[in-house]
C-alpha positions as a printed Julia matrix, in Angstrom:
123×3 Matrix{Float64}:
 147.59  125.73  24.09
 148.25  122.02  24.12
 150.69  120.52  26.86
 153.45  120.11  24.29
 153.68  123.61  23.62
 153.26  124.64  27.34
 156.03  122.55  28.69
 159.83  122.52  27.67
 161.41  119.27  26.82
 164.93  119.44  26.68
 166.86  117.27  24.09
 169.61  115.97  26.41
 170.96  116.35  29.83
 173.13  119.72  29.1
 170.21  121.22  27.49
 167.99  120.32  30.62
 171.25  122.03  32.86
 171.46  124.96  30.63
 167.53  125.49  31.25
 167.96  125.12  35.19
 171.03  127.54  35.11
 168.89  130.23  33.29
 166.02  129.73  35.94
 168.31  129.97  38.81
 170.02  133.25  37.48
 166.48  134.74  36.84
 165.36  134.28  40.57
 168.66  134.27  42.62
 167.98  137.81  43.97
 164.14  137.62  44.39
 163.01  137.76  47.66
 162.88  134.53  49.71
 159.41  133.14  50.06
 158.09  129.76  50.62
 156.85  129.13  46.98
 160.29  130.3   45.88
 162.22  127.62  48.23
 159.65  124.86  47.16
 160.53  125.75  43.1
 164.12  125.76  44.21
 164.09  122.52  45.91
 162.29  121.04  42.87
 164.68  122.18  40.63
 167.72  120.57  42.86
 165.53  117.28  43.19
 165.28  117.11  39.38
 169.21  117.93  39.04
 169.78  114.81  41.59
 167.46  112.43  39.86
 166.35  112.9   36.13
 169.08  114.88  34.78
 171.85  113.12  36.73
 170.42  109.72  35.46
 170.51  111.12  31.96
 173.99  112.35  32.05
 175.24  109.01  33.53
 173.39  107.33  30.7
 174.92  109.57  28.12
 178.47  108.34  29.41
 179.82  112.06  29.67
 181.89  112.32  33.1
 182.62  115.95  32.76
 178.69  116.67  32.67
 178.11  114.49  35.89
 180.64  116.8   37.62
 179.09  119.97  36.48
 175.64  118.75  37.92
 177.35  118.06  41.21
 178.93  121.48  40.94
 175.26  122.84  40.16
 173.76  120.91  43.25
 176.47  122.42  45.48
 175.87  126.22  44.24
 172.43  125.94  44.56
 172.46  124.24  47.87
 174.98  126.86  49.25
 172.71  129.63  47.51
 169.74  128.42  49.68
 171.81  128.45  52.89
 173.12  131.83  52.15
 169.68  133.32  51.57
 168.23  131.64  54.52
 170.58  133.45  56.62
 169.62  136.73  55.39
 172.65  137.51  53.38
 172.69  138.65  49.63
 174.0   135.94  47.3
 176.84  137.76  45.24
 177.17  135.88  42.14
 175.72  133.86  39.55
 175.9   130.76  37.91
 177.78  130.65  34.45
 178.84  127.66  32.68
 177.24  125.58  35.4
 179.77  126.97  38.0
 179.56  129.69  40.67
 180.83  133.0   39.4
 181.26  135.79  41.68
 180.15  139.11  40.68
 182.74  141.66  38.81
 185.01  138.71  37.83
 184.0   138.8   33.99
 186.5   140.58  31.78
 185.68  143.51  30.49
 187.37  145.38  27.78
 187.81  148.99  26.87
 186.97  150.23  23.73
 187.55  153.64  21.83
 185.75  153.92  18.82
 186.96  156.59  16.3
 185.77  157.69  12.96
 187.85  156.86   9.94
 187.77  159.48   7.19
 184.25  158.73   5.38
 180.75  158.65   6.56
 179.57  158.59   9.98
 178.5   154.83  10.18
 182.0   153.55   9.34
 183.6   153.25  12.9
 186.61  151.47  13.76
 187.65  150.06  17.31
 190.89  150.44  18.55
 191.89  148.08  21.65
């Protein structure tokens, strides 16, 4: 396996931010170890340096604000977890989202006359 197949190379700063958000949401509930703290600090450092510079170079002010929001959420996560408290939330759209705040839609499925695979949903 070559290095180009092994490592992920983002196309722009938004792509890199999405990848870090995905990684953060995967490990946010994991038991806190020194390796995890080091990995987390590495991701925060990448946001502060490489990705921030790329976003400023691209000239998108909203993306720079999103990076600052991500850095704040990730630093707050580390403080909360070092205190032994659970982190009740996740990162969505580069911002903190508390558990249970997403919209859930009720759906009632009923059969319309005909085969059983033809179903309609009424909201």
